[in-house]
Tab-separated table of C-alpha atoms in Angstrom:
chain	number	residue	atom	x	y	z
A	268	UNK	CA	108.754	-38.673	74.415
A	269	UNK	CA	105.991	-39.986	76.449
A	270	UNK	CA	106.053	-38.932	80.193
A	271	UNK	CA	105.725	-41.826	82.348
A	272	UNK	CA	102.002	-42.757	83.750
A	273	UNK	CA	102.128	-42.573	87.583
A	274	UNK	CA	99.752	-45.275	89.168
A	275	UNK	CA	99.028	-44.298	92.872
A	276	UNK	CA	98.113	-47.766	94.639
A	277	UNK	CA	95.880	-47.127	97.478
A	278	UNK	CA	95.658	-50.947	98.076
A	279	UNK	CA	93.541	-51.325	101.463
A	280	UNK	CA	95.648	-48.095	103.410
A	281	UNK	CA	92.024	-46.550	103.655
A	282	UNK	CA	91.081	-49.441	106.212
A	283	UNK	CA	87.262	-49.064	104.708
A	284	UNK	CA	87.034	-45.876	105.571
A	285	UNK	CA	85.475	-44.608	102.291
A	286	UNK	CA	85.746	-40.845	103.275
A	287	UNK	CA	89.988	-41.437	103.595
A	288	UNK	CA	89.409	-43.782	100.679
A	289	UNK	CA	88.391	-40.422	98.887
A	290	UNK	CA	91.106	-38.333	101.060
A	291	UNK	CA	93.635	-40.630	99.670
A	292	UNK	CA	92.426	-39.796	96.081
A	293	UNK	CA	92.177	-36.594	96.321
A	294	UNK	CA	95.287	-36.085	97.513
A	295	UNK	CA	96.921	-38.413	94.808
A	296	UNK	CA	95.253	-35.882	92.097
A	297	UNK	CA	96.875	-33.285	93.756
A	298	UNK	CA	100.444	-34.780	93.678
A	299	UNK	CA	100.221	-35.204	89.956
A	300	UNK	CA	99.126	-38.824	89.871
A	301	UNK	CA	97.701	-40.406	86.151
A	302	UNK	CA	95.455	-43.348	87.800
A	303	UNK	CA	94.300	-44.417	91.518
A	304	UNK	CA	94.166	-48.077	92.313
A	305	UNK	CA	92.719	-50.650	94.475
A	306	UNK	CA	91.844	-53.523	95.306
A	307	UNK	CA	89.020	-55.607	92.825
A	308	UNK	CA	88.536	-58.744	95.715
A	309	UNK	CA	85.287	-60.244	96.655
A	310	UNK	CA	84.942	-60.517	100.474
A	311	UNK	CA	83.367	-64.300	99.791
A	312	UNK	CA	86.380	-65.257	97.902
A	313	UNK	CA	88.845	-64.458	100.993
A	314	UNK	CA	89.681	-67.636	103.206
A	315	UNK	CA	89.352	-67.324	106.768
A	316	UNK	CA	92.325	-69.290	107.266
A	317	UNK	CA	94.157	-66.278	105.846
A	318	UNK	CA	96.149	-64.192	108.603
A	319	UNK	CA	95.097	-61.255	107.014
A	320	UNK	CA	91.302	-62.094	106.820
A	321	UNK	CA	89.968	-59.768	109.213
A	322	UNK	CA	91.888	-56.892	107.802
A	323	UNK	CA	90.936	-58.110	104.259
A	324	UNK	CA	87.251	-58.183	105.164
A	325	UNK	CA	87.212	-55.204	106.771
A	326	UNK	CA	88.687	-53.275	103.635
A	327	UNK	CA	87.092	-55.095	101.128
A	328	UNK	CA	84.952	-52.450	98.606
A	329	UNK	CA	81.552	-53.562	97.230
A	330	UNK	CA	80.698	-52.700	93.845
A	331	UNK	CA	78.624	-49.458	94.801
A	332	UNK	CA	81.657	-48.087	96.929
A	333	UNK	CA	83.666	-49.194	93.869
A	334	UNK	CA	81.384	-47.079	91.756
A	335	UNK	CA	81.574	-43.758	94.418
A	336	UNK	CA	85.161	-43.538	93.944
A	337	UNK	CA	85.357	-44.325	90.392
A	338	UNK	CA	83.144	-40.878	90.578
A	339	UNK	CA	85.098	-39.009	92.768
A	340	UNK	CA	88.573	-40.213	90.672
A	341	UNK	CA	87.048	-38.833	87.608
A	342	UNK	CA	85.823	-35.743	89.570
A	343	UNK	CA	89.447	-35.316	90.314
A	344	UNK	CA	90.987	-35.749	86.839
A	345	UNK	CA	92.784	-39.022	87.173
A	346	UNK	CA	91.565	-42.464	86.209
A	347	UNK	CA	90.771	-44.999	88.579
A	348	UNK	CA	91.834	-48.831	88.306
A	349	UNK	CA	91.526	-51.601	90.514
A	350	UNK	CA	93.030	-54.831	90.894
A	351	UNK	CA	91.021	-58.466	89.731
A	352	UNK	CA	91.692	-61.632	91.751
A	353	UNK	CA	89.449	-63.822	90.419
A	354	UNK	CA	87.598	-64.346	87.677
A	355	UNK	CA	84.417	-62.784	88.886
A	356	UNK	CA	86.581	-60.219	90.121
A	357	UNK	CA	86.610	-58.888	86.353
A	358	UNK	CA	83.091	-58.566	86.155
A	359	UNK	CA	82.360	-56.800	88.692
A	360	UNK	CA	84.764	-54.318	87.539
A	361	UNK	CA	83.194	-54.283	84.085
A	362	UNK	CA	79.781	-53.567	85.441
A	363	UNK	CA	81.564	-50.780	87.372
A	364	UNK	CA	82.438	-48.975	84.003
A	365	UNK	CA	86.599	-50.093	83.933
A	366	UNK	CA	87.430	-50.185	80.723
A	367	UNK	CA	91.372	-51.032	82.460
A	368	UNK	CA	92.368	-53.701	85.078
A	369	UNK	CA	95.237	-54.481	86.911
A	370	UNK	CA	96.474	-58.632	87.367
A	371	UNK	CA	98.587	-58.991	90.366
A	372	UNK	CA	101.704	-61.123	90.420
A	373	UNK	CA	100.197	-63.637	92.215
A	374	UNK	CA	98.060	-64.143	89.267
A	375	UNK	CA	99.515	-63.244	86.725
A	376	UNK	CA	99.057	-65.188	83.541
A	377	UNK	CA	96.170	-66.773	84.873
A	378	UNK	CA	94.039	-63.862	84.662
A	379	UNK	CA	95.113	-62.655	81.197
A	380	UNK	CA	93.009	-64.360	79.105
A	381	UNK	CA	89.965	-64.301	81.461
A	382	UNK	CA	90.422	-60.258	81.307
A	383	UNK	CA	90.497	-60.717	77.544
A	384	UNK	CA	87.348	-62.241	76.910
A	385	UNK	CA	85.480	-59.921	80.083
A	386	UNK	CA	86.276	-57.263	77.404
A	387	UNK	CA	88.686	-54.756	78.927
A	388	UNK	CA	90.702	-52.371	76.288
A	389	UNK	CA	94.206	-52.274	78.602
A	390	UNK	CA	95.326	-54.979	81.164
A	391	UNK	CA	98.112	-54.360	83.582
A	392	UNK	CA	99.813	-57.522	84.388
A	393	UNK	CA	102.534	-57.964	86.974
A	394	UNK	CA	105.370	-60.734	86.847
A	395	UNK	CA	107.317	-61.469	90.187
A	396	UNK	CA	110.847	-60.683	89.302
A	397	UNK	CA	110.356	-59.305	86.026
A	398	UNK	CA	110.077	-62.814	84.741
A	399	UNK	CA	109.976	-62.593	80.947
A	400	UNK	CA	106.845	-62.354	79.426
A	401	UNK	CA	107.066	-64.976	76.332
A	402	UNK	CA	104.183	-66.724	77.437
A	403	UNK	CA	101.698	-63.546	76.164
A	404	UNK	CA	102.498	-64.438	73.001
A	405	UNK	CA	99.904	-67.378	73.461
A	406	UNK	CA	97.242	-64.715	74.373
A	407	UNK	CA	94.015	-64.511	72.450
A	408	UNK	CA	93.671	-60.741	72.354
A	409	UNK	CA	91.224	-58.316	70.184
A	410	UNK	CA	93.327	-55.784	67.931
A	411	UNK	CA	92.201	-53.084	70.284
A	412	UNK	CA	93.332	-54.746	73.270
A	413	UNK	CA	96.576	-53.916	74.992
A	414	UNK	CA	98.961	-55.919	77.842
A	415	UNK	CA	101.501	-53.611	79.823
A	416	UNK	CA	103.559	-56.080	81.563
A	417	UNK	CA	105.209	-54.451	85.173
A	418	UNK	CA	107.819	-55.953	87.028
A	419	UNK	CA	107.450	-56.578	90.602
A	420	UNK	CA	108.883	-57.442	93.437
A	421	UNK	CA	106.837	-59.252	96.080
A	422	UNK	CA	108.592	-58.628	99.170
A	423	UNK	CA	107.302	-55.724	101.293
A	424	UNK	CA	109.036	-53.878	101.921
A	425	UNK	CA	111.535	-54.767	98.760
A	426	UNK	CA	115.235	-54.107	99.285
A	427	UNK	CA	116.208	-51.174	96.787
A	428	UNK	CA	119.139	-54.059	95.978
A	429	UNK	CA	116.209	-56.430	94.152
A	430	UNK	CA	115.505	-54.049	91.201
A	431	UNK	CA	118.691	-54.874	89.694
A	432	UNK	CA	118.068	-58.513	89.718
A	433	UNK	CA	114.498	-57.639	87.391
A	434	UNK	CA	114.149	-58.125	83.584
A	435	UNK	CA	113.189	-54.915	82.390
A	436	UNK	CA	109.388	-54.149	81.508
A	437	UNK	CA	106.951	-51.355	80.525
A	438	UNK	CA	106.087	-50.886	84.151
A	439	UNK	CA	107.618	-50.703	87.328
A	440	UNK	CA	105.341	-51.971	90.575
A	441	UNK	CA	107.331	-50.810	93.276
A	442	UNK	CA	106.825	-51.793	96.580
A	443	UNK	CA	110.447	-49.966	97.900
A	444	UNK	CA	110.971	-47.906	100.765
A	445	UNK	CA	110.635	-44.127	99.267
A	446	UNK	CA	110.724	-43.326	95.698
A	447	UNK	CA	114.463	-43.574	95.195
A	448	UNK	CA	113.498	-47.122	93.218
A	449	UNK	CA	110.879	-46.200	91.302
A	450	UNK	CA	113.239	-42.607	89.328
A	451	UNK	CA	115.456	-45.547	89.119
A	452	UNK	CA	112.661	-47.198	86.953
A	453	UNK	CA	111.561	-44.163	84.940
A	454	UNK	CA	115.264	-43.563	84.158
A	455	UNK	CA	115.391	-47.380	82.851
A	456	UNK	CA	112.558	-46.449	80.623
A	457	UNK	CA	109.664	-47.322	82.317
A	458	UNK	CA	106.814	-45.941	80.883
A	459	UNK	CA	104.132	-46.785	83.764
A	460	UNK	CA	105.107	-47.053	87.617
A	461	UNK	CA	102.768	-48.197	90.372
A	462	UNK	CA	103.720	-47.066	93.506
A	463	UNK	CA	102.212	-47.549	97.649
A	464	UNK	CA	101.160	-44.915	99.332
A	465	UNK	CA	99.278	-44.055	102.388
């Protein structure tokens, strides 16, 4: 039996700061993690109407800084993923080397085929809820192409009490307090979790 692939989701918990950004990797290695992740979006594709704009700005990772720690994951033995948010989000990542990208669940489907045709061999797709996942069936993929589907949660923190409401998926993103939720996951069979840390 396969052991279950831990993704380690830095998300923007480095603040910028490309020496924690590094930190944070290193340390993920060290725990045992499979793949690093964060986050694929453009700084000129944030709204400044967002709340979060400033933070978003200040964390967002060019394509040279996503390049240095692309290095430094591999230096450390683990893959290293981020997530696409638009389209030109998945070329960027190409030209980075990813060969792997993560869709969020506030894009889900939408991004599917666009990651198709930019050419990447594995896509990670999230679903709020665990919503079922007939609609891939529609999806124009290369024999050598591969969708993991992940159930997630969007509220943050998510009540451990949610993951029982989820249809069950490959992958688990878990955005629970602690890791209680995510064994929960690997005991359901999940064969790929995501989890937060900082």
């Amino acid at each position: 039996m396969r052991r279950c692939q831990i993704i380690a989701e830095l998300a923007t918990n480095h603040g910028g700061d490309l020496a924690l950004a590094k930190e944070m990797i290193t340390a993920a290695a060290e725990a045992g993690a499979d793949i690093v992740k964060t986050q694929g979006y453009q700084i000129k594709h944030l709204s400044k109407s967002d709340p979060q704009y400033e933070w978003m700005h200040r964390c967002g990772l060019s394509e040279p800084e996503h390049v240095m720690l692309k290095a430094h994951a591999e230096l450390c033995g683990v893959q290293y993923l981020a997530t696409a948010y638009h389209a030109d989000d998945l070329y960027l990542l190409r030209r980075v080397g990813l060969t792997a990208v993560k869709i969020g669940s506030g894009e889900g489907l939408r991004l599917v085929q666009p990651a198709m045709d930019a050419g990447f061999s594995r896509i990670y797709v999230s679903l709020p809820w665990g919503r079922p996942a007939q609609p891939f069936l529609g999806v124009n993929a290369h024999p050598q192409q591969r969708v993991t589907v992940f159930a997630a949660v969007p509220l943050y923190p998510m009540p451990p009490e949610c993951f029982s409401h989820c249809v069950k998926h490959e992958g688990w993103s878990d955005h629970a307090i602690g890791i209680d939720v995510a064994k929960m996951a690997i005991a359901r069979g999940a064969t790929h979790v995501e989890k937060h840390f900082h």
